[in-house]
XYZ file of C-alpha atoms in Angstrom:
661
model
C 34.984 48.470 167.496
C 36.830 49.681 170.587
C 34.930 50.319 173.811
C 35.513 54.093 173.936
C 34.293 54.781 170.374
C 31.290 52.533 171.044
C 30.319 54.513 174.146
C 30.778 57.786 172.296
C 28.597 56.521 169.464
C 25.867 55.470 171.906
C 26.046 58.896 173.558
C 25.743 60.569 170.161
C 22.740 58.379 169.357
C 21.020 59.381 172.610
C 21.750 63.033 171.860
C 20.284 62.564 168.407
C 17.062 61.200 169.914
C 16.777 64.238 172.200
C 17.434 66.576 169.273
C 14.788 64.774 167.257
C 12.170 65.239 169.972
C 13.003 68.948 170.147
C 12.985 69.341 166.385
C 9.555 67.844 165.715
C 8.036 69.916 168.527
C 9.090 73.163 166.824
C 6.965 75.150 164.431
C 4.825 78.252 164.036
C 1.845 76.499 165.640
C 3.868 74.879 168.424
C 2.962 75.583 172.047
C 6.339 74.631 173.499
C 8.259 71.385 173.980
C 6.566 69.926 177.069
C 3.101 71.198 176.291
C 3.339 69.931 172.726
C 4.092 66.379 173.814
C 1.254 66.525 176.346
C -1.306 67.766 173.815
C -0.259 66.025 170.606
C -1.898 62.718 171.559
C -5.266 64.384 172.125
C -5.186 67.234 169.584
C -5.945 66.139 166.018
C -4.593 69.371 164.539
C -1.267 69.026 166.351
C -1.040 65.391 165.264
C -1.610 66.414 161.652
C 1.181 68.993 161.932
C 3.440 66.313 163.382
C 2.726 63.646 160.785
C 2.473 65.704 157.613
C 4.768 68.695 158.180
C 7.288 68.219 160.974
C 8.060 64.527 160.525
C 8.821 64.894 156.783
C 11.122 67.795 157.639
C 12.847 65.768 160.360
C 13.266 62.659 158.200
C 14.616 64.585 155.216
C 17.011 66.352 157.587
C 18.296 63.000 158.858
C 18.668 61.582 155.340
C 20.368 64.722 154.049
C 22.732 65.038 157.002
C 23.760 61.381 156.732
C 24.232 61.601 152.955
C 26.354 64.760 153.116
C 28.505 63.361 155.926
C 29.204 60.111 154.066
C 29.874 62.003 150.840
C 32.360 64.239 152.646
C 34.106 61.247 154.204
C 34.493 59.549 150.813
C 35.734 62.730 149.129
C 38.320 63.187 151.877
C 39.477 59.625 151.325
C 39.585 59.930 147.526
C 41.545 63.192 147.565
C 43.567 62.540 150.743
C 42.405 66.003 151.734
C 40.893 66.709 155.181
C 39.225 69.831 153.762
C 37.377 68.099 150.940
C 33.590 68.177 150.788
C 30.859 68.839 148.257
C 30.923 72.545 149.099
C 34.706 73.084 149.033
C 35.056 71.189 145.739
C 32.386 73.288 144.039
C 29.938 70.390 143.572
C 27.138 72.272 145.302
C 27.689 75.400 143.215
C 27.754 73.394 139.982
C 24.566 71.547 140.832
C 22.769 74.781 141.776
C 23.900 76.469 138.556
C 22.503 73.640 136.448
C 19.207 73.764 138.333
C 18.894 77.505 137.663
C 19.816 77.029 133.988
C 17.255 74.293 133.413
C 14.597 76.193 135.354
C 15.031 79.130 132.979
C 15.700 77.501 129.623
C 14.380 73.929 129.936
C 11.773 73.984 132.717
C 10.032 70.799 131.562
C 13.261 68.770 131.700
C 14.284 70.293 135.023
C 10.922 69.447 136.574
C 10.796 65.909 135.159
C 14.406 64.897 135.854
C 15.689 66.958 138.835
C 18.241 64.328 139.869
C 19.813 64.146 136.420
C 20.118 67.937 136.327
C 21.848 68.200 139.701
C 23.974 65.152 138.912
C 25.189 66.756 135.682
C 26.094 69.939 137.548
C 27.884 68.052 140.305
C 29.911 65.961 137.874
C 30.821 69.052 135.847
C 32.179 70.853 138.914
C 34.025 67.769 140.173
C 35.591 67.210 136.756
C 36.725 70.848 136.577
C 38.414 70.643 139.982
C 40.150 67.304 139.378
C 41.218 68.331 135.866
C 42.669 71.642 137.026
C 44.400 70.207 140.092
C 45.886 67.279 138.181
C 47.859 64.689 140.090
C 48.622 67.045 142.966
C 46.641 66.347 146.119
C 47.830 69.295 148.188
C 44.954 70.215 150.546
C 45.243 73.965 150.061
C 45.478 73.743 146.283
C 42.383 71.546 146.110
C 40.489 73.824 148.499
C 41.539 76.954 146.616
C 40.719 75.459 143.219
C 37.318 74.412 144.538
C 36.804 77.941 145.829
C 37.568 79.456 142.426
C 35.244 76.987 140.682
C 32.560 77.923 143.221
C 33.129 81.615 142.458
C 32.749 80.943 138.742
C 29.507 79.019 139.052
C 28.145 81.442 141.653
C 28.847 84.422 139.401
C 27.069 82.789 136.485
C 24.167 81.845 138.745
C 23.889 85.429 140.011
C 23.818 86.688 136.424
C 20.932 84.386 135.574
C 19.067 85.309 138.763
C 19.269 89.003 137.936
C 18.434 88.652 134.244
C 15.595 86.161 134.776
C 14.291 87.253 138.159
C 10.703 86.143 137.530
C 11.629 82.653 136.331
C 13.815 81.873 139.356
C 11.884 83.808 142.018
C 11.060 80.616 143.915
C 14.608 79.267 143.959
C 16.321 81.764 146.251
C 15.444 80.127 149.597
C 15.991 76.659 148.143
C 19.338 77.798 146.733
C 20.479 78.675 150.256
C 19.487 75.246 151.609
C 16.216 74.579 153.411
C 14.582 71.518 154.983
C 11.056 72.866 154.506
C 8.771 70.068 153.262
C 5.102 70.397 152.362
C 4.506 66.633 152.299
C 6.301 63.296 152.169
C 7.202 63.698 148.471
C 10.819 64.688 149.081
C 11.365 61.807 151.505
C 9.863 59.199 149.190
C 12.073 60.456 146.363
C 15.362 60.677 148.264
C 15.118 57.811 150.764
C 15.454 54.853 148.348
C 18.443 56.399 146.582
C 20.266 57.313 149.781
C 19.597 53.965 151.462
C 20.811 51.995 148.425
C 23.965 54.100 148.067
C 24.787 53.834 151.774
C 24.282 50.062 151.595
C 26.651 49.847 148.609
C 29.154 51.964 150.506
C 29.015 49.541 153.442
C 29.526 46.552 151.125
C 32.693 47.972 149.535
C 33.917 49.905 152.583
C 36.937 47.621 153.005
C 38.239 48.802 149.619
C 38.445 52.372 150.896
C 40.509 51.209 153.894
C 43.297 50.186 151.522
C 43.452 53.721 150.092
C 44.445 55.033 153.523
C 47.671 53.010 153.203
C 48.681 54.864 150.043
C 48.203 54.050 146.382
C 51.425 52.063 146.033
C 50.673 49.869 149.034
C 47.090 49.320 147.913
C 48.259 48.257 144.436
C 50.848 45.982 146.031
C 48.060 44.312 147.995
C 46.219 43.528 144.775
C 43.665 46.337 144.851
C 42.382 48.065 141.734
C 42.475 51.598 143.081
C 41.063 53.099 139.873
C 37.785 51.214 140.294
C 37.729 51.956 144.018
C 38.223 55.696 143.514
C 35.683 55.793 140.686
C 33.135 54.075 142.929
C 33.888 56.493 145.775
C 33.517 59.560 143.560
C 30.301 58.199 142.046
C 28.705 57.469 145.425
C 29.761 60.847 146.851
C 28.479 62.869 143.886
C 25.240 60.876 143.706
C 24.568 61.439 147.405
C 25.294 65.143 147.016
C 23.117 65.478 143.907
C 20.181 63.763 145.581
C 20.331 66.095 148.561
C 20.657 69.184 146.359
C 17.626 68.170 144.284
C 15.489 67.921 147.447
C 16.772 70.522 149.947
C 19.252 72.631 147.967
C 22.998 73.061 148.599
C 23.909 72.666 152.284
C 27.591 72.946 153.082
C 30.077 72.146 155.864
C 28.257 69.052 157.176
C 30.571 67.043 154.923
C 33.611 68.613 156.598
C 32.575 68.583 160.240
C 30.961 65.152 160.578
C 33.859 62.998 159.228
C 36.330 64.794 161.494
C 34.130 64.312 164.550
C 33.791 60.631 163.720
C 37.554 60.269 163.457
C 38.012 62.106 166.759
C 35.682 59.561 168.328
C 38.257 56.909 167.431
C 36.808 55.254 164.334
C 39.394 54.343 161.696
C 37.687 51.769 159.460
C 35.308 52.987 156.781
C 32.504 50.614 157.723
C 32.338 51.946 161.265
C 32.955 55.502 160.002
C 29.933 55.233 157.688
C 27.747 54.222 160.634
C 29.180 57.026 162.751
C 28.692 59.592 159.972
C 25.043 58.610 159.599
C 24.358 59.522 163.219
C 26.715 62.516 163.495
C 25.700 64.002 160.137
C 22.011 63.731 160.924
C 22.563 65.222 164.391
C 24.515 68.195 162.983
C 21.908 69.102 160.398
C 19.005 68.691 162.824
C 20.864 70.905 165.320
C 21.372 73.590 162.663
C 17.680 73.480 161.760
C 16.705 73.795 165.419
C 18.897 76.890 165.764
C 17.443 78.416 162.596
C 13.895 77.967 163.870
C 14.830 79.412 167.262
C 16.249 82.519 165.574
C 13.166 83.025 163.422
C 9.924 81.468 164.612
C 7.699 83.287 162.125
C 9.654 82.994 158.849
C 11.696 80.336 157.108
C 15.462 80.857 157.106
C 18.022 78.800 155.118
C 19.527 76.010 157.179
C 22.506 76.005 154.799
C 23.452 79.405 156.144
C 23.424 78.085 159.703
C 25.627 75.092 158.846
C 28.136 77.533 157.336
C 28.119 79.646 160.492
C 28.629 76.514 162.606
C 31.217 74.984 160.284
C 33.432 78.016 159.675
C 34.968 78.002 163.186
C 35.691 74.312 162.704
C 37.532 75.047 159.469
C 39.558 77.741 161.230
C 40.379 75.230 163.974
C 41.644 72.780 161.351
C 43.745 75.515 159.764
C 45.358 76.455 163.072
C 45.898 72.804 163.904
C 47.844 72.377 160.662
C 50.089 75.406 161.190
C 52.844 73.413 162.892
C 53.159 71.201 159.835
C 53.104 74.228 157.515
C 55.796 76.742 156.833
C 55.598 79.889 154.771
C 57.552 78.794 151.781
C 57.215 79.107 148.063
C 58.888 80.413 144.980
C 58.699 83.625 143.099
C 55.743 83.988 140.812
C 56.843 83.459 137.264
C 56.289 85.580 134.194
C 57.778 85.801 130.737
C 59.178 89.091 129.575
C 57.826 89.326 126.045
C 57.929 93.078 125.506
C 61.269 94.748 124.885
C 60.258 98.244 123.781
C 58.353 99.425 126.832
C 57.670 103.033 125.816
C 55.763 102.221 122.601
C 53.827 99.552 124.439
C 52.748 101.823 127.281
C 51.877 104.494 124.727
C 49.565 101.962 123.067
C 47.988 101.060 126.425
C 47.302 104.719 127.177
C 45.854 105.186 123.698
C 43.504 102.221 124.158
C 42.426 103.599 127.530
C 41.631 107.019 126.104
C 39.701 105.447 123.232
C 37.615 103.388 125.669
C 36.891 106.468 127.764
C 35.721 108.416 124.717
C 33.510 105.535 123.534
C 32.020 105.102 127.014
C 31.311 108.804 127.319
C 29.671 108.896 123.899
C 27.196 106.139 124.766
C 24.047 107.507 126.372
C 22.207 104.291 127.149
C 20.272 103.725 123.906
C 22.447 105.017 121.085
C 25.805 106.594 120.369
C 26.211 110.343 120.326
C 28.370 111.494 117.482
C 31.922 111.723 118.724
C 32.359 115.172 117.194
C 29.504 116.431 119.377
C 30.911 114.966 122.610
C 32.721 118.152 123.805
C 29.556 120.145 123.279
C 27.524 117.523 125.130
C 29.923 117.692 128.074
C 29.738 121.476 128.119
C 25.966 121.897 127.923
C 24.400 118.569 128.914
C 24.354 118.360 132.700
C 23.471 114.649 132.620
C 26.648 113.820 130.729
C 28.838 115.890 133.025
C 27.163 115.009 136.320
C 26.554 111.292 135.760
C 28.265 109.797 132.737
C 31.722 111.380 133.140
C 32.189 110.498 136.837
C 30.875 106.990 136.186
C 33.451 106.366 133.473
C 36.313 107.805 135.518
C 35.279 105.951 138.678
C 35.064 102.679 136.727
C 38.621 103.071 135.507
C 40.014 104.043 138.928
C 38.171 101.248 140.747
C 39.576 98.742 138.263
C 43.040 100.078 139.043
C 42.549 99.709 142.785
C 41.251 96.144 142.448
C 44.195 95.178 140.268
C 46.627 96.690 142.776
C 44.966 94.844 145.638
C 45.150 91.537 143.787
C 48.788 92.086 142.874
C 49.734 92.693 146.506
C 47.860 89.624 147.731
C 49.416 87.375 145.092
C 52.862 88.637 146.049
C 52.434 88.328 149.792
C 50.897 84.846 149.607
C 53.138 83.657 146.770
C 49.939 82.344 145.290
C 48.846 83.236 141.746
C 45.195 82.703 142.715
C 45.189 84.956 145.779
C 42.890 87.928 146.059
C 41.058 89.777 148.832
C 37.892 88.022 147.716
C 39.641 84.716 148.456
C 40.534 85.959 151.944
C 36.938 86.905 152.719
C 37.560 90.659 152.875
C 35.007 91.412 150.167
C 32.508 89.121 151.865
C 32.953 90.878 155.207
C 32.545 94.263 153.565
C 29.372 93.089 151.843
C 27.857 91.858 155.124
C 28.208 95.220 156.840
C 27.054 97.051 153.736
C 23.927 94.862 153.687
C 23.338 95.548 157.390
C 23.550 99.280 156.845
C 21.304 99.004 153.793
C 18.586 97.155 155.714
C 18.875 98.863 159.104
C 19.135 102.421 157.779
C 16.668 102.145 154.923
C 15.886 105.868 154.912
C 19.503 106.963 155.253
C 21.605 108.223 152.321
C 23.310 105.619 150.161
C 26.633 106.762 151.649
C 25.772 104.703 154.729
C 26.219 101.576 152.635
C 29.732 102.707 151.754
C 30.512 103.357 155.413
C 29.301 99.883 156.314
C 31.424 98.269 153.605
C 34.526 100.116 154.782
C 33.958 99.136 158.416
C 33.267 95.525 157.471
C 36.412 95.191 155.384
C 38.723 96.366 158.161
C 36.937 94.415 160.897
C 37.280 91.290 158.780
C 40.928 92.082 158.193
C 41.478 92.519 161.921
C 39.827 89.187 162.632
C 41.994 87.423 160.056
C 45.184 89.012 161.354
C 44.416 88.183 164.999
C 43.659 84.561 164.179
C 46.685 84.094 161.930
C 49.201 86.184 163.923
C 50.868 83.213 165.620
C 51.518 81.572 162.271
C 53.388 84.634 161.027
C 50.593 85.215 158.487
C 51.474 82.049 156.628
C 49.880 81.825 153.173
C 48.103 78.523 153.849
C 46.590 79.706 157.123
C 45.406 82.965 155.570
C 43.733 81.153 152.676
C 41.887 78.658 154.888
C 40.733 81.371 157.262
C 39.596 83.402 154.276
C 37.524 80.505 152.964
C 35.862 80.137 156.366
C 35.107 83.846 156.706
C 33.766 83.985 153.147
C 31.383 81.165 153.999
C 30.136 82.955 157.123
C 29.744 86.207 155.212
C 27.769 84.524 152.443
C 25.589 82.791 155.034
C 24.760 86.033 156.821
C 23.966 87.719 153.499
C 21.609 84.857 152.624
C 19.794 85.248 155.929
C 19.520 89.014 155.502
C 18.187 88.671 151.964
C 15.577 86.121 153.002
C 14.473 88.217 155.981
C 14.194 91.373 153.818
C 13.034 90.021 150.481
C 11.562 93.387 149.507
C 15.085 94.697 149.074
C 16.587 91.548 147.569
C 16.696 92.933 144.019
C 18.589 96.067 145.056
C 20.895 94.071 147.320
C 21.675 91.465 144.662
C 22.506 94.189 142.167
C 24.867 95.885 144.609
C 26.433 92.563 145.639
C 27.020 91.726 141.982
C 28.990 94.973 141.645
C 27.541 97.959 139.847
C 28.998 101.320 138.869
C 25.520 102.773 138.462
C 24.975 105.999 140.406
C 28.619 106.867 141.068
C 29.305 110.580 141.397
C 32.061 113.168 141.541
C 32.252 112.659 145.303
C 33.183 109.018 144.692
C 35.803 110.132 142.190
C 37.362 112.514 144.729
C 37.457 109.809 147.433
C 39.074 107.284 145.113
C 41.540 109.840 143.782
C 42.700 110.845 147.271
C 43.047 107.204 148.354
C 45.067 106.360 145.250
C 47.325 109.371 145.799
C 48.102 108.139 149.335
C 48.374 104.372 148.883
C 50.014 103.891 145.487
C 53.203 105.875 146.339
C 53.686 103.644 149.410
C 53.519 100.549 147.209
C 56.041 102.032 144.801
C 58.346 102.999 147.694
C 58.485 99.419 149.020
C 58.328 97.705 145.615
C 61.839 96.214 145.793
C 61.212 94.917 149.315
C 57.893 93.383 148.300
C 59.670 91.577 145.464
C 61.906 89.834 148.005
C 58.852 88.570 149.899
C 57.890 86.457 146.895
C 60.714 84.075 147.887
C 61.016 81.804 150.941
C 60.988 83.454 154.354
C 64.530 82.161 154.934
C 65.732 84.058 151.856
C 63.860 87.215 152.870
C 65.263 87.171 156.390
C 68.755 86.471 155.058
C 68.485 89.621 152.941
C 67.546 91.682 155.985
C 63.795 91.919 155.321
C 61.426 91.533 158.264
C 59.057 89.140 156.551
C 56.143 89.196 159.012
C 56.057 92.995 159.349
C 56.306 93.621 155.612
C 53.701 90.966 154.893
C 51.388 92.691 157.358
C 51.944 96.035 155.624
C 51.125 94.533 152.230
C 47.942 92.978 153.577
C 46.824 96.280 155.106
C 47.441 98.135 151.843
C 45.602 95.487 149.820
C 42.621 95.495 152.165
C 42.474 99.297 152.131
C 42.254 99.226 148.336
C 39.525 96.574 148.495
C 37.559 98.451 151.160
C 37.487 101.573 149.031
C 36.404 99.597 145.966
C 33.630 97.693 147.744
C 32.426 100.864 149.457
C 31.911 102.598 146.120
C 30.756 99.930 143.646
C 30.041 96.776 145.667
C 31.692 93.393 145.254
C 33.406 92.870 141.915
C 35.670 89.859 141.660
C 38.167 88.479 139.151
C 39.877 91.788 138.260
C 42.312 91.338 141.140
C 43.048 87.867 139.775
C 43.131 88.582 136.051
C 44.968 91.892 135.703
C 48.211 90.904 137.511
C 48.403 87.633 135.552
C 47.998 89.332 132.196
C 50.606 91.912 133.145
C 53.001 89.309 134.532
C 53.006 87.432 131.233
C 53.908 90.651 129.421
C 56.553 92.340 131.561
C 57.674 89.651 134.000
C 57.379 89.369 137.786
C 59.325 92.454 138.884
C 56.903 94.594 140.880
C 58.166 98.005 139.817
C 57.348 97.145 136.180
C 54.366 94.964 136.973
C 52.466 97.508 139.086
C 51.723 100.231 136.483
C 50.719 97.735 133.805
C 48.496 95.808 136.245
C 46.760 99.026 137.234
C 46.159 100.008 133.601
C 44.833 96.557 132.674
C 42.550 96.527 135.716
C 41.147 99.910 134.746
C 40.601 98.787 131.160
C 38.823 95.597 132.299
C 36.301 97.360 134.530
C 35.799 100.228 132.084
C 35.058 97.709 129.334
C 32.703 95.782 131.625
C 30.858 98.965 132.533
C 30.410 99.880 128.870
C 29.245 96.388 127.885
C 26.832 96.316 130.828
C 25.189 99.493 129.525
C 25.324 98.528 125.852
C 24.381 94.840 125.561
C 20.809 94.996 126.890
C 20.188 98.754 126.687
C 18.232 100.429 128.156
C 18.410 97.672 130.793
C 21.775 97.471 132.576
C 23.798 94.438 133.575
C 25.984 94.933 136.695
C 29.657 95.337 135.877
C 30.636 92.578 138.286
C 28.692 90.023 136.272
C 30.241 91.183 132.998
C 33.709 90.909 134.538
C 32.917 87.366 135.674
C 31.726 86.372 132.216
C 34.866 87.850 130.655
C 37.241 86.429 133.238
C 35.847 82.910 133.584
C 37.407 81.389 130.429
C 40.802 82.953 131.139
C 40.731 81.895 134.770
C 39.939 78.286 133.852
C 42.920 78.331 131.523
C 45.033 79.888 134.244
C 44.059 77.301 136.859
C 45.262 74.523 134.599
C 48.443 76.345 133.641
C 49.603 76.924 137.217
C 49.242 73.265 138.097
C 53.027 73.092 138.379
C 53.188 75.945 140.921
C 53.578 74.642 144.446
C 51.401 76.161 147.137
C 52.501 75.207 150.621
């Protein structure tokens, strides 16, 4: 160990001791740092708080922070990806989903074997990511695939939380990550596992050093890299599963800590494990201190604070990598399978009209006879004032989401791109939640205003940060992941602080067309009339942007300016959609892909079909949400997720050959 890293490690250890003294002195019954340490030795009540409440919380924080940091370090080594961690690979989301499932359907098993449940979820998510990525170890592709897997599991988890609210009422705070401990039970459960796994990691740490030399070199030196990688994955997932079973999913510690340890000068895994123990524990204890400073009277999720702390670090890593990254790629592919376009589009229009008629004829509990529908629309004010605008708004919102996704996929040359990936939807949701909670007596239109403001502020932040990179696809994606994490963290804090409104907020965040009116239809219609002609006008230019920047510039296209225009148009479409119906994902991903496989990649042909498919998807989801559990409604966003998940998993595997740089 070199002298400089050793001094830095000693300094970090001293800082950790100071943080520990501050942490255990905090609490609702605390009288302040100095006064607490003066009174604790003579006050039996304070000593009881220290020994049976604050110390268990501190110890579990240290164990969890160390475990997550070591797991992140091993995952980064296994994948050769500096962005890898349990949160970016979807392991946390998978483990949480399994916990929610077993809590609802198999509560006895979930209570008796919590580690096995979280372990099964973690392994499922990790297998999905590695299977879909294949042999490619590109950092952005792994991060993006992990993000999509996280979206899938999170959508399914949200569906279960809304449908079985009573069964999972106690899991919301835990699902956001919390160090709250009522006794030493969590420590006694987690400590032996974590200590044994860390000890095993130290024993075989030299094997991981060989992986840093490359697989070919490691094999040439006589190493069995398959066993080494299997051991690394097993240790990392076990450490993550143990922490999730005790304190819930806590992200970003596994990204930040390994990088800080490397910056300190440690290069060997044995010394890095020791450094990650101290740095990881210090980071998580710091986050918990900040959470308790923000809210002294109520418990807030520490996982949200680690996301807020870690997101700027992820942005820093993205900007640091911009010099090694160039905006390159190839045109998105699609097979032209349809020759007779007019009959096909006639069929699409016919299907759309049929869906509209069926949706209008369904009143919530039974079907009205189709022959009586015109009379119902003429004389039944409920049908005309509520059902008709809801059906029309659903179709138009689906169109806007599909158009937004198509633009983002074209500008980023990434078949998995969407404004939800860039964090625009998350930013819109944050401001909508703020308006919902701050202006509780105000009209619901305030929520729409907040969503619109949030979407464009988030867009501005992304553009300012990524301007120097020329809005490179990789930089935009990484910044979007970071902003999405911050947005989700803020939403978690807001929901915990205002639990009386959590049900309404969760429904809106899941995406619901309930309550849309003719005013919404007019707003969407005007926006579509303004934005869609602009897209059509620049369609041929946007097609050129799907190639390398060198090709675009050679053809006389100003790549950066046109890319900026496409982003603004896509975000405007998303802002309008989120403002009206909340956050609905997957349509912007699914519709362009389905259309591209039918009519090819040319935008002028792809745009109208993508819009129609997007409208059909959301209209179908709205109908199914009203029909499946009538008279109870399921938010359209959840239905879309359940429909889109199988196709998206297939799509992720299929595009394994597409290069994302």
